[in-house]
Protein backbone atom coordinates (compact mmCIF):
# COMPACT_ATOMS: atom_id res chain seq x y z
CA UNK A 1 0.00 0.00 0.00
CA UNK A 2 1.32 3.40 -1.02
CA UNK A 3 0.66 6.83 0.46
CA UNK A 4 0.42 9.80 -1.87
CA UNK A 5 0.31 13.42 -0.83
CA UNK A 6 -0.59 16.85 -2.12
CA UNK A 7 -0.87 20.44 -0.94
CA UNK A 8 -3.96 21.22 1.17
CA UNK A 9 -3.40 24.95 1.64
CA UNK A 10 -1.67 27.16 4.23
CA UNK A 11 1.26 24.79 4.64
CA UNK A 12 -0.87 21.71 5.25
CA UNK A 13 -0.63 18.40 3.39
CA UNK A 14 -3.34 15.92 2.39
CA UNK A 15 -2.28 12.26 2.63
CA UNK A 16 -4.12 9.61 0.62
CA UNK A 17 -4.10 5.93 1.63
CA UNK A 18 -5.75 3.36 -0.66
CA UNK A 19 -6.07 -0.40 -0.27
CA UNK A 20 -6.55 -3.18 -2.82
CA UNK A 21 -10.31 -3.18 -2.23
CA UNK A 22 -10.64 0.41 -3.44
CA UNK A 23 -11.21 1.94 0.01
CA UNK A 24 -9.45 5.30 0.16
CA UNK A 25 -8.70 7.24 3.35
CA UNK A 26 -7.57 10.85 3.10
CA UNK A 27 -6.20 12.71 6.11
CA UNK A 28 -4.39 15.97 6.75
CA UNK A 29 -1.88 17.25 9.28
CA UNK A 30 -4.13 20.31 9.75
CA UNK A 31 -5.89 19.30 12.93
CA UNK A 32 -4.77 15.66 12.45
CA UNK A 33 -8.12 15.13 10.78
CA UNK A 34 -9.90 12.77 8.44
CA UNK A 35 -11.05 14.57 5.28
CA UNK A 36 -12.45 11.81 3.05
CA UNK A 37 -13.29 8.12 3.28
CA UNK A 38 -14.21 6.73 -0.13
CA UNK A 39 -15.92 3.35 -0.19
CA UNK A 40 -16.79 1.41 -3.37
CA UNK A 41 -20.29 -0.07 -3.67
CA UNK A 42 -21.84 -2.09 -6.49
CA UNK A 43 -23.28 1.09 -8.00
CA UNK A 44 -20.83 3.85 -7.11
CA UNK A 45 -17.93 5.11 -5.03
CA UNK A 46 -19.16 7.01 -1.98
CA UNK A 47 -17.50 9.46 0.35
CA UNK A 48 -19.06 8.40 3.66
CA UNK A 49 -17.64 11.18 5.90
CA UNK A 50 -18.06 14.95 5.91
CA UNK A 51 -15.13 17.15 4.96
CA UNK A 52 -13.90 20.13 2.97
CA UNK A 53 -11.41 20.51 0.13
CA UNK A 54 -8.95 22.93 1.76
CA UNK A 55 -7.72 24.39 5.03
CA UNK A 56 -9.37 27.67 4.10
CA UNK A 57 -12.83 26.07 4.07
CA UNK A 58 -12.34 24.54 7.52
CA UNK A 59 -11.21 27.93 8.85
CA UNK A 60 -14.24 29.65 7.32
CA UNK A 61 -16.94 27.09 8.16
CA UNK A 62 -16.29 24.44 10.83
CA UNK A 63 -13.02 23.68 12.58
CA UNK A 64 -14.19 20.52 14.33
CA UNK A 65 -15.34 18.40 11.39
CA UNK A 66 -13.11 15.33 11.21
CA UNK A 67 -10.52 16.77 13.58
CA UNK A 68 -8.58 15.32 16.48
CA UNK A 69 -10.05 16.94 19.60
CA UNK A 70 -8.10 17.75 22.76
CA UNK A 71 -6.82 18.17 25.30
CA UNK A 72 -10.27 17.36 26.68
CA UNK A 73 -13.15 16.50 24.36
CA UNK A 74 -16.59 17.81 25.28
CA UNK A 75 -17.45 20.52 27.77
CA UNK A 76 -15.89 21.34 31.11
CA UNK A 77 -18.52 23.09 33.24
CA UNK A 78 -17.55 26.69 34.07
CA UNK A 79 -14.10 25.95 32.69
CA UNK A 80 -12.87 24.81 36.09
CA UNK A 81 -11.59 21.57 37.58
CA UNK A 82 -9.65 20.47 40.64
CA UNK A 83 -6.63 18.24 40.25
CA UNK A 84 -4.14 17.21 42.91
CA UNK A 85 -5.72 19.62 45.37
CA UNK A 86 -5.34 22.60 43.01
CA UNK A 87 -8.13 24.34 41.09
CA UNK A 88 -7.50 25.26 37.47
CA UNK A 89 -9.31 27.73 35.21
CA UNK A 90 -9.47 26.83 31.52
CA UNK A 91 -10.41 28.82 28.44
CA UNK A 92 -14.15 29.59 28.36
CA UNK A 93 -14.70 29.33 24.61
CA UNK A 94 -18.29 28.03 24.77
CA UNK A 95 -20.38 31.22 24.97
CA UNK A 96 -17.78 32.47 27.49
CA UNK A 97 -19.33 30.10 30.02
CA UNK A 98 -17.68 26.70 29.62
CA UNK A 99 -14.62 25.08 28.03
CA UNK A 100 -15.41 23.24 24.79
CA UNK A 101 -13.04 20.68 23.25
CA UNK A 102 -10.05 21.92 25.22
CA UNK A 103 -10.37 25.62 24.39
CA UNK A 104 -9.77 27.40 21.11
CA UNK A 105 -7.74 27.26 19.04
CA UNK A 106 -6.54 23.85 20.11
CA UNK A 107 -5.66 20.49 18.50
CA UNK A 108 -8.11 21.05 15.63
CA UNK A 109 -6.33 24.22 14.49
CA UNK A 110 -2.69 23.14 14.63
CA UNK A 111 -0.31 21.84 11.99
CA UNK A 112 0.89 18.49 13.33
CA UNK A 113 4.17 16.82 12.38
CA UNK A 114 3.65 13.78 10.15
CA UNK A 115 5.51 10.50 9.65
CA UNK A 116 4.55 7.86 7.07
CA UNK A 117 4.77 4.07 7.36
CA UNK A 118 3.95 1.75 4.47
CA UNK A 119 3.71 -2.02 4.16
CA UNK A 120 1.89 -4.61 2.05
CA UNK A 121 -1.07 -4.99 4.43
CA UNK A 122 -1.47 -1.46 5.84
CA UNK A 123 -0.42 2.15 5.59
CA UNK A 124 -0.11 4.57 8.49
CA UNK A 125 0.23 8.32 8.98
CA UNK A 126 1.50 9.24 12.45
CA UNK A 127 0.69 12.79 13.53
CA UNK A 128 2.51 14.27 16.53
CA UNK A 129 2.25 17.48 18.50
CA UNK A 130 3.57 19.19 21.65
CA UNK A 131 1.03 20.99 23.80
CA UNK A 132 2.86 23.46 26.04
CA UNK A 133 2.32 23.55 29.78
CA UNK A 134 -0.45 25.99 30.64
CA UNK A 135 -2.04 25.93 27.20
CA UNK A 136 -5.66 27.06 27.67
CA UNK A 137 -5.11 26.63 31.41
CA UNK A 138 -4.19 22.92 31.49
CA UNK A 139 -1.16 21.90 33.56
CA UNK A 140 1.77 19.95 32.21
CA UNK A 141 3.59 19.72 28.90
CA UNK A 142 1.90 17.06 26.79
CA UNK A 143 3.43 15.10 23.92
CA UNK A 144 0.67 13.63 21.75
CA UNK A 145 0.60 11.31 18.77
CA UNK A 146 -2.37 10.16 16.70
CA UNK A 147 -1.88 7.37 14.16
CA UNK A 148 -4.30 6.77 11.28
CA UNK A 149 -3.99 3.36 9.65
CA UNK A 150 -5.84 1.88 6.68
CA UNK A 151 -5.69 -1.90 6.44
CA UNK A 152 -6.50 -4.42 3.73
CA UNK A 153 -9.37 -5.53 5.98
CA UNK A 154 -11.08 -2.17 5.32
CA UNK A 155 -10.35 -0.85 8.80
CA UNK A 156 -9.56 2.75 9.66
CA UNK A 157 -7.66 2.47 12.94
CA UNK A 158 -7.06 5.47 15.23
CA UNK A 159 -4.34 5.06 17.87
CA UNK A 160 -3.72 7.73 20.50
CA UNK A 161 -0.64 8.04 22.68
CA UNK A 162 0.35 10.81 25.10
CA UNK A 163 3.04 11.56 27.68
CA UNK A 164 2.95 14.30 30.31
CA UNK A 165 5.53 15.74 32.69
CA UNK A 166 2.89 16.72 35.24
CA UNK A 167 -0.44 15.41 36.52
CA UNK A 168 -3.04 16.65 34.04
CA UNK A 169 -6.28 15.86 32.22
CA UNK A 170 -6.42 14.21 28.81
CA UNK A 171 -9.49 12.91 26.97
CA UNK A 172 -9.04 13.00 23.19
CA UNK A 173 -11.42 11.96 20.45
CA UNK A 174 -11.99 12.23 16.71
CA UNK A 175 -14.87 14.41 15.53
CA UNK A 176 -15.65 12.45 12.36
CA UNK A 177 -19.16 12.74 10.92
CA UNK A 178 -20.54 9.79 8.97
CA UNK A 179 -23.27 9.93 6.34
CA UNK A 180 -23.30 6.57 4.60
CA UNK A 181 -25.52 7.78 1.77
CA UNK A 182 -22.68 9.99 0.57
CA UNK A 183 -25.13 12.90 0.20
CA UNK A 184 -25.01 15.73 2.76
CA UNK A 185 -28.46 16.87 1.65
CA UNK A 186 -29.90 13.52 2.78
CA UNK A 187 -30.52 13.25 6.52
CA UNK A 188 -29.39 10.19 8.45
CA UNK A 189 -32.96 9.51 9.61
CA UNK A 190 -33.16 6.27 7.60
CA UNK A 191 -29.77 5.01 8.76
CA UNK A 192 -30.00 2.07 11.15
CA UNK A 193 -28.03 2.31 14.39
CA UNK A 194 -26.91 -0.28 16.92
CA UNK A 195 -25.15 0.65 20.19
CA UNK A 196 -24.20 -1.89 22.84
CA UNK A 197 -25.07 0.37 25.73
CA UNK A 198 -27.44 0.05 28.69
CA UNK A 199 -27.00 3.61 29.97
CA UNK A 200 -26.50 7.13 28.67
CA UNK A 201 -25.58 10.42 30.33
CA UNK A 202 -28.24 13.11 30.65
CA UNK A 203 -27.43 16.70 29.66
CA UNK A 204 -28.85 20.11 30.58
CA UNK A 205 -29.83 23.04 28.36
CA UNK A 206 -26.16 24.01 27.94
CA UNK A 207 -25.30 20.46 26.78
CA UNK A 208 -23.44 19.85 30.04
CA UNK A 209 -23.68 16.39 31.57
CA UNK A 210 -25.72 16.47 34.79
CA UNK A 211 -24.16 13.42 36.41
CA UNK A 212 -27.27 11.29 35.90
CA UNK A 213 -26.78 7.92 34.26
CA UNK A 214 -30.14 6.91 32.80
CA UNK A 215 -31.15 3.45 31.61
CA UNK A 216 -31.87 3.28 27.88
CA UNK A 217 -34.77 0.89 28.51
CA UNK A 218 -38.05 2.30 27.19
CA UNK A 219 -36.34 5.47 25.93
CA UNK A 220 -35.35 6.91 22.55
CA UNK A 221 -31.76 5.95 23.45
CA UNK A 222 -32.25 2.20 23.27
CA UNK A 223 -30.30 0.94 20.25
CA UNK A 224 -29.45 -2.48 21.64
CA UNK A 225 -31.42 -3.76 18.67
CA UNK A 226 -30.61 -1.92 15.45
CA UNK A 227 -33.32 0.49 14.31
CA UNK A 228 -33.75 3.64 12.25
CA UNK A 229 -32.73 6.93 13.81
CA UNK A 230 -35.95 8.63 12.75
CA UNK A 231 -37.84 6.68 15.41
CA UNK A 232 -35.85 8.58 18.03
CA UNK A 233 -35.87 11.94 16.28
CA UNK A 234 -39.67 11.79 16.19
CA UNK A 235 -40.01 10.84 19.86
CA UNK A 236 -41.15 13.11 22.69
CA UNK A 237 -38.19 12.15 24.87
CA UNK A 238 -37.15 15.21 26.87
CA UNK A 239 -33.46 14.57 26.29
CA UNK A 240 -33.91 14.30 22.50
CA UNK A 241 -36.09 17.42 22.37
CA UNK A 242 -33.51 19.36 24.42
CA UNK A 243 -31.03 19.40 21.52
CA UNK A 244 -33.16 18.33 18.56
CA UNK A 245 -31.52 14.93 18.35
CA UNK A 246 -28.53 13.39 20.11
CA UNK A 247 -25.51 15.03 21.69
CA UNK A 248 -25.09 12.47 24.45
CA UNK A 249 -22.51 10.07 25.88
CA UNK A 250 -23.43 6.37 25.79
CA UNK A 251 -21.64 4.16 28.33
CA UNK A 252 -20.42 1.07 26.48
CA UNK A 253 -21.09 -2.40 27.89
CA UNK A 254 -17.90 -4.04 26.62
CA UNK A 255 -15.18 -1.52 25.72
CA UNK A 256 -12.67 -3.50 23.66
CA UNK A 257 -11.15 -3.49 20.20
CA UNK A 258 -12.23 -7.13 20.04
CA UNK A 259 -15.92 -6.23 20.48
CA UNK A 260 -18.30 -4.33 18.18
CA UNK A 261 -19.82 -1.54 20.27
CA UNK A 262 -21.76 0.27 17.54
CA UNK A 263 -22.91 -0.34 13.98
CA UNK A 264 -24.24 2.18 11.46
CA UNK A 265 -25.97 0.91 8.31
CA UNK A 266 -26.85 2.92 5.20
CA UNK A 267 -30.50 3.09 4.09
CA UNK A 268 -29.78 0.90 1.04
CA UNK A 269 -27.65 -1.46 3.20
CA UNK A 270 -24.75 -1.08 0.76
CA UNK A 271 -22.37 0.28 3.40
CA UNK A 272 -21.98 -0.53 7.07
CA UNK A 273 -19.51 0.84 9.64
CA UNK A 274 -18.66 -1.05 12.82
CA UNK A 275 -17.10 0.77 15.78
CA UNK A 276 -14.70 -1.08 18.08
CA UNK A 277 -12.99 0.82 20.90
CA UNK A 278 -11.29 0.43 24.25
CA UNK A 279 -12.82 3.74 25.37
CA UNK A 280 -15.57 3.46 28.02
CA UNK A 281 -18.03 5.74 26.22
CA UNK A 282 -19.01 7.19 22.87
CA UNK A 283 -20.59 10.59 22.32
CA UNK A 284 -23.18 10.40 19.57
CA UNK A 285 -23.93 13.78 17.97
CA UNK A 286 -26.42 13.91 15.11
CA UNK A 287 -25.46 17.25 13.53
CA UNK A 288 -28.40 19.09 15.09
CA UNK A 289 -27.67 22.32 13.21
CA UNK A 290 -31.30 23.18 12.41
CA UNK A 291 -30.50 24.89 9.11
CA UNK A 292 -27.22 26.43 10.27
CA UNK A 293 -24.96 23.70 8.90
CA UNK A 294 -22.02 24.45 6.60
CA UNK A 295 -21.91 24.21 2.82
CA UNK A 296 -19.91 21.13 1.85
CA UNK A 297 -18.69 20.91 -1.74
CA UNK A 298 -21.52 23.10 -2.97
CA UNK A 299 -24.28 21.42 -0.95
CA UNK A 300 -25.89 22.71 2.24
CA UNK A 301 -25.60 20.22 5.08
CA UNK A 302 -29.12 19.30 6.10
CA UNK A 303 -30.25 19.03 9.71
CA UNK A 304 -29.18 15.57 10.93
CA UNK A 305 -26.88 15.39 7.92
CA UNK A 306 -24.24 13.39 9.79
CA UNK A 307 -23.54 11.39 12.93
CA UNK A 308 -20.44 11.21 15.11
CA UNK A 309 -19.00 8.36 17.14
CA UNK A 310 -16.70 10.32 19.46
CA UNK A 311 -15.08 7.52 21.44
CA UNK A 312 -13.73 8.81 24.75
CA UNK A 313 -14.36 8.87 28.49
CA UNK A 314 -17.72 10.54 29.09
CA UNK A 315 -17.57 14.35 29.42
CA UNK A 316 -18.03 15.40 33.02
CA UNK A 317 -15.66 12.78 34.37
CA UNK A 318 -13.60 15.53 35.99
CA UNK A 319 -16.67 16.13 38.22
CA UNK A 320 -18.36 12.73 38.40
CA UNK A 321 -16.23 9.89 39.69
CA UNK A 322 -18.47 7.13 38.32
CA UNK A 323 -18.05 8.48 34.77
CA UNK A 324 -14.42 7.31 34.78
CA UNK A 325 -11.14 9.19 35.01
CA UNK A 326 -9.28 11.37 32.52
CA UNK A 327 -6.31 12.06 34.79
CA UNK A 328 -2.93 11.03 33.41
CA UNK A 329 0.32 10.80 35.33
CA UNK A 330 3.95 11.47 34.46
CA UNK A 331 5.80 8.32 33.35
CA UNK A 332 2.50 6.53 32.66
CA UNK A 333 1.75 6.79 28.91
CA UNK A 334 -1.83 7.23 27.78
CA UNK A 335 -2.84 4.84 25.02
CA UNK A 336 -6.17 4.20 23.35
CA UNK A 337 -7.44 2.65 20.11
CA UNK A 338 -10.63 2.98 18.08
CA UNK A 339 -11.35 1.02 14.90
CA UNK A 340 -13.93 1.94 12.28
CA UNK A 341 -14.45 -1.17 10.16
CA UNK A 342 -16.24 -0.94 6.82
CA UNK A 343 -18.36 -3.94 5.93
CA UNK A 344 -20.98 -4.75 3.31
Coordinates of C-alpha atoms in Angstrom, one line a residue:
X1 CA 0.0 0.0 0.0
X2 CA 1.3 3.4 -1.0
X3 CA 0.7 6.8 0.5
X4 CA 0.4 9.8 -1.9
X5 CA 0.3 13.4 -0.8
X6 CA -0.6 16.9 -2.1
X7 CA -0.9 20.4 -0.9
X8 CA -4.0 21.2 1.2
X9 CA -3.4 25.0 1.6
X10 CA -1.7 27.2 4.2
X11 CA 1.3 24.8 4.6
X12 CA -0.9 21.7 5.3
X13 CA -0.6 18.4 3.4
X14 CA -3.3 15.9 2.4
X15 CA -2.3 12.3 2.6
X16 CA -4.1 9.6 0.6
X17 CA -4.1 5.9 1.6
X18 CA -5.8 3.4 -0.7
X19 CA -6.1 -0.4 -0.3
X20 CA -6.5 -3.2 -2.8
X21 CA -10.3 -3.2 -2.2
X22 CA -10.6 0.4 -3.4
X23 CA -11.2 1.9 0.0
X24 CA -9.4 5.3 0.2
X25 CA -8.7 7.2 3.4
X26 CA -7.6 10.9 3.1
X27 CA -6.2 12.7 6.1
X28 CA -4.4 16.0 6.8
X29 CA -1.9 17.3 9.3
X30 CA -4.1 20.3 9.8
X31 CA -5.9 19.3 12.9
X32 CA -4.8 15.7 12.5
X33 CA -8.1 15.1 10.8
X34 CA -9.9 12.8 8.4
X35 CA -11.0 14.6 5.3
X36 CA -12.4 11.8 3.1
X37 CA -13.3 8.1 3.3
X38 CA -14.2 6.7 -0.1
X39 CA -15.9 3.4 -0.2
X40 CA -16.8 1.4 -3.4
X41 CA -20.3 -0.1 -3.7
X42 CA -21.8 -2.1 -6.5
X43 CA -23.3 1.1 -8.0
X44 CA -20.8 3.8 -7.1
X45 CA -17.9 5.1 -5.0
X46 CA -19.2 7.0 -2.0
X47 CA -17.5 9.5 0.3
X48 CA -19.1 8.4 3.7
X49 CA -17.6 11.2 5.9
X50 CA -18.1 14.9 5.9
X51 CA -15.1 17.1 5.0
X52 CA -13.9 20.1 3.0
X53 CA -11.4 20.5 0.1
X54 CA -8.9 22.9 1.8
X55 CA -7.7 24.4 5.0
X56 CA -9.4 27.7 4.1
X57 CA -12.8 26.1 4.1
X58 CA -12.3 24.5 7.5
X59 CA -11.2 27.9 8.9
X60 CA -14.2 29.6 7.3
X61 CA -16.9 27.1 8.2
X62 CA -16.3 24.4 10.8
X63 CA -13.0 23.7 12.6
X64 CA -14.2 20.5 14.3
X65 CA -15.3 18.4 11.4
X66 CA -13.1 15.3 11.2
X67 CA -10.5 16.8 13.6
X68 CA -8.6 15.3 16.5
X69 CA -10.1 16.9 19.6
X70 CA -8.1 17.7 22.8
X71 CA -6.8 18.2 25.3
X72 CA -10.3 17.4 26.7
X73 CA -13.2 16.5 24.4
X74 CA -16.6 17.8 25.3
X75 CA -17.5 20.5 27.8
X76 CA -15.9 21.3 31.1
X77 CA -18.5 23.1 33.2
X78 CA -17.6 26.7 34.1
X79 CA -14.1 26.0 32.7
X80 CA -12.9 24.8 36.1
X81 CA -11.6 21.6 37.6
X82 CA -9.7 20.5 40.6
X83 CA -6.6 18.2 40.3
X84 CA -4.1 17.2 42.9
X85 CA -5.7 19.6 45.4
X86 CA -5.3 22.6 43.0
X87 CA -8.1 24.3 41.1
X88 CA -7.5 25.3 37.5
X89 CA -9.3 27.7 35.2
X90 CA -9.5 26.8 31.5
X91 CA -10.4 28.8 28.4
X92 CA -14.2 29.6 28.4
X93 CA -14.7 29.3 24.6
X94 CA -18.3 28.0 24.8
X95 CA -20.4 31.2 25.0
X96 CA -17.8 32.5 27.5
X97 CA -19.3 30.1 30.0
X98 CA -17.7 26.7 29.6
X99 CA -14.6 25.1 28.0
X100 CA -15.4 23.2 24.8
X101 CA -13.0 20.7 23.3
X102 CA -10.0 21.9 25.2
X103 CA -10.4 25.6 24.4
X104 CA -9.8 27.4 21.1
X105 CA -7.7 27.3 19.0
X106 CA -6.5 23.8 20.1
X107 CA -5.7 20.5 18.5
X108 CA -8.1 21.1 15.6
X109 CA -6.3 24.2 14.5
X110 CA -2.7 23.1 14.6
X111 CA -0.3 21.8 12.0
X112 CA 0.9 18.5 13.3
X113 CA 4.2 16.8 12.4
X114 CA 3.6 13.8 10.1
X115 CA 5.5 10.5 9.7
X116 CA 4.6 7.9 7.1
X117 CA 4.8 4.1 7.4
X118 CA 3.9 1.7 4.5
X119 CA 3.7 -2.0 4.2
X120 CA 1.9 -4.6 2.1
X121 CA -1.1 -5.0 4.4
X122 CA -1.5 -1.5 5.8
X123 CA -0.4 2.2 5.6
X124 CA -0.1 4.6 8.5
X125 CA 0.2 8.3 9.0
X126 CA 1.5 9.2 12.5
X127 CA 0.7 12.8 13.5
X128 CA 2.5 14.3 16.5
X129 CA 2.2 17.5 18.5
X130 CA 3.6 19.2 21.6
X131 CA 1.0 21.0 23.8
X132 CA 2.9 23.5 26.0
X133 CA 2.3 23.5 29.8
X134 CA -0.4 26.0 30.6
X135 CA -2.0 25.9 27.2
X136 CA -5.7 27.1 27.7
X137 CA -5.1 26.6 31.4
X138 CA -4.2 22.9 31.5
X139 CA -1.2 21.9 33.6
X140 CA 1.8 20.0 32.2
X141 CA 3.6 19.7 28.9
X142 CA 1.9 17.1 26.8
X143 CA 3.4 15.1 23.9
X144 CA 0.7 13.6 21.7
X145 CA 0.6 11.3 18.8
X146 CA -2.4 10.2 16.7
X147 CA -1.9 7.4 14.2
X148 CA -4.3 6.8 11.3
X149 CA -4.0 3.4 9.7
X150 CA -5.8 1.9 6.7
X151 CA -5.7 -1.9 6.4
X152 CA -6.5 -4.4 3.7
X153 CA -9.4 -5.5 6.0
X154 CA -11.1 -2.2 5.3
X155 CA -10.4 -0.8 8.8
X156 CA -9.6 2.8 9.7
X157 CA -7.7 2.5 12.9
X158 CA -7.1 5.5 15.2
X159 CA -4.3 5.1 17.9
X160 CA -3.7 7.7 20.5
X161 CA -0.6 8.0 22.7
X162 CA 0.4 10.8 25.1
X163 CA 3.0 11.6 27.7
X164 CA 3.0 14.3 30.3
X165 CA 5.5 15.7 32.7
X166 CA 2.9 16.7 35.2
X167 CA -0.4 15.4 36.5
X168 CA -3.0 16.6 34.0
X169 CA -6.3 15.9 32.2
X170 CA -6.4 14.2 28.8
X171 CA -9.5 12.9 27.0
X172 CA -9.0 13.0 23.2
X173 CA -11.4 12.0 20.4
X174 CA -12.0 12.2 16.7
X175 CA -14.9 14.4 15.5
X176 CA -15.6 12.5 12.4
X177 CA -19.2 12.7 10.9
X178 CA -20.5 9.8 9.0
X179 CA -23.3 9.9 6.3
X180 CA -23.3 6.6 4.6
X181 CA -25.5 7.8 1.8
X182 CA -22.7 10.0 0.6
X183 CA -25.1 12.9 0.2
X184 CA -25.0 15.7 2.8
X185 CA -28.5 16.9 1.7
X186 CA -29.9 13.5 2.8
X187 CA -30.5 13.3 6.5
X188 CA -29.4 10.2 8.4
X189 CA -33.0 9.5 9.6
X190 CA -33.2 6.3 7.6
X191 CA -29.8 5.0 8.8
X192 CA -30.0 2.1 11.2
X193 CA -28.0 2.3 14.4
X194 CA -26.9 -0.3 16.9
X195 CA -25.2 0.6 20.2
X196 CA -24.2 -1.9 22.8
X197 CA -25.1 0.4 25.7
X198 CA -27.4 0.0 28.7
X199 CA -27.0 3.6 30.0
X200 CA -26.5 7.1 28.7
X201 CA -25.6 10.4 30.3
X202 CA -28.2 13.1 30.6
X203 CA -27.4 16.7 29.7
X204 CA -28.8 20.1 30.6
X205 CA -29.8 23.0 28.4
X206 CA -26.2 24.0 27.9
X207 CA -25.3 20.5 26.8
X208 CA -23.4 19.9 30.0
X209 CA -23.7 16.4 31.6
X210 CA -25.7 16.5 34.8
X211 CA -24.2 13.4 36.4
X212 CA -27.3 11.3 35.9
X213 CA -26.8 7.9 34.3
X214 CA -30.1 6.9 32.8
X215 CA -31.1 3.5 31.6
X216 CA -31.9 3.3 27.9
X217 CA -34.8 0.9 28.5
X218 CA -38.0 2.3 27.2
X219 CA -36.3 5.5 25.9
X220 CA -35.3 6.9 22.6
X221 CA -31.8 6.0 23.5
X222 CA -32.2 2.2 23.3
X223 CA -30.3 0.9 20.2
X224 CA -29.4 -2.5 21.6
X225 CA -31.4 -3.8 18.7
X226 CA -30.6 -1.9 15.4
X227 CA -33.3 0.5 14.3
X228 CA -33.8 3.6 12.3
X229 CA -32.7 6.9 13.8
X230 CA -36.0 8.6 12.7
X231 CA -37.8 6.7 15.4
X232 CA -35.8 8.6 18.0
X233 CA -35.9 11.9 16.3
X234 CA -39.7 11.8 16.2
X235 CA -40.0 10.8 19.9
X236 CA -41.1 13.1 22.7
X237 CA -38.2 12.1 24.9
X238 CA -37.2 15.2 26.9
X239 CA -33.5 14.6 26.3
X240 CA -33.9 14.3 22.5
X241 CA -36.1 17.4 22.4
X242 CA -33.5 19.4 24.4
X243 CA -31.0 19.4 21.5
X244 CA -33.2 18.3 18.6
X245 CA -31.5 14.9 18.3
X246 CA -28.5 13.4 20.1
X247 CA -25.5 15.0 21.7
X248 CA -25.1 12.5 24.5
X249 CA -22.5 10.1 25.9
X250 CA -23.4 6.4 25.8
X251 CA -21.6 4.2 28.3
X252 CA -20.4 1.1 26.5
X253 CA -21.1 -2.4 27.9
X254 CA -17.9 -4.0 26.6
X255 CA -15.2 -1.5 25.7
X256 CA -12.7 -3.5 23.7
X257 CA -11.1 -3.5 20.2
X258 CA -12.2 -7.1 20.0
X259 CA -15.9 -6.2 20.5
X260 CA -18.3 -4.3 18.2
X261 CA -19.8 -1.5 20.3
X262 CA -21.8 0.3 17.5
X263 CA -22.9 -0.3 14.0
X264 CA -24.2 2.2 11.5
X265 CA -26.0 0.9 8.3
X266 CA -26.9 2.9 5.2
X267 CA -30.5 3.1 4.1
X268 CA -29.8 0.9 1.0
X269 CA -27.6 -1.5 3.2
X270 CA -24.8 -1.1 0.8
X271 CA -22.4 0.3 3.4
X272 CA -22.0 -0.5 7.1
X273 CA -19.5 0.8 9.6
X274 CA -18.7 -1.0 12.8
X275 CA -17.1 0.8 15.8
X276 CA -14.7 -1.1 18.1
X277 CA -13.0 0.8 20.9
X278 CA -11.3 0.4 24.3
X279 CA -12.8 3.7 25.4
X280 CA -15.6 3.5 28.0
X281 CA -18.0 5.7 26.2
X282 CA -19.0 7.2 22.9
X283 CA -20.6 10.6 22.3
X284 CA -23.2 10.4 19.6
X285 CA -23.9 13.8 18.0
X286 CA -26.4 13.9 15.1
X287 CA -25.5 17.3 13.5
X288 CA -28.4 19.1 15.1
X289 CA -27.7 22.3 13.2
X290 CA -31.3 23.2 12.4
X291 CA -30.5 24.9 9.1
X292 CA -27.2 26.4 10.3
X293 CA -25.0 23.7 8.9
X294 CA -22.0 24.4 6.6
X295 CA -21.9 24.2 2.8
X296 CA -19.9 21.1 1.9
X297 CA -18.7 20.9 -1.7
X298 CA -21.5 23.1 -3.0
X299 CA -24.3 21.4 -0.9
X300 CA -25.9 22.7 2.2
X301 CA -25.6 20.2 5.1
X302 CA -29.1 19.3 6.1
X303 CA -30.2 19.0 9.7
X304 CA -29.2 15.6 10.9
X305 CA -26.9 15.4 7.9
X306 CA -24.2 13.4 9.8
X307 CA -23.5 11.4 12.9
X308 CA -20.4 11.2 15.1
X309 CA -19.0 8.4 17.1
X310 CA -16.7 10.3 19.5
X311 CA -15.1 7.5 21.4
X312 CA -13.7 8.8 24.8
X313 CA -14.4 8.9 28.5
X314 CA -17.7 10.5 29.1
X315 CA -17.6 14.3 29.4
X316 CA -18.0 15.4 33.0
X317 CA -15.7 12.8 34.4
X318 CA -13.6 15.5 36.0
X319 CA -16.7 16.1 38.2
X320 CA -18.4 12.7 38.4
X321 CA -16.2 9.9 39.7
X322 CA -18.5 7.1 38.3
X323 CA -18.0 8.5 34.8
X324 CA -14.4 7.3 34.8
X325 CA -11.1 9.2 35.0
X326 CA -9.3 11.4 32.5
X327 CA -6.3 12.1 34.8
X328 CA -2.9 11.0 33.4
X329 CA 0.3 10.8 35.3
X330 CA 4.0 11.5 34.5
X331 CA 5.8 8.3 33.4
X332 CA 2.5 6.5 32.7
X333 CA 1.7 6.8 28.9
X334 CA -1.8 7.2 27.8
X335 CA -2.8 4.8 25.0
X336 CA -6.2 4.2 23.4
X337 CA -7.4 2.6 20.1
X338 CA -10.6 3.0 18.1
X339 CA -11.4 1.0 14.9
X340 CA -13.9 1.9 12.3
X341 CA -14.4 -1.2 10.2
X342 CA -16.2 -0.9 6.8
X343 CA -18.4 -3.9 5.9
X344 CA -21.0 -4.7 3.3

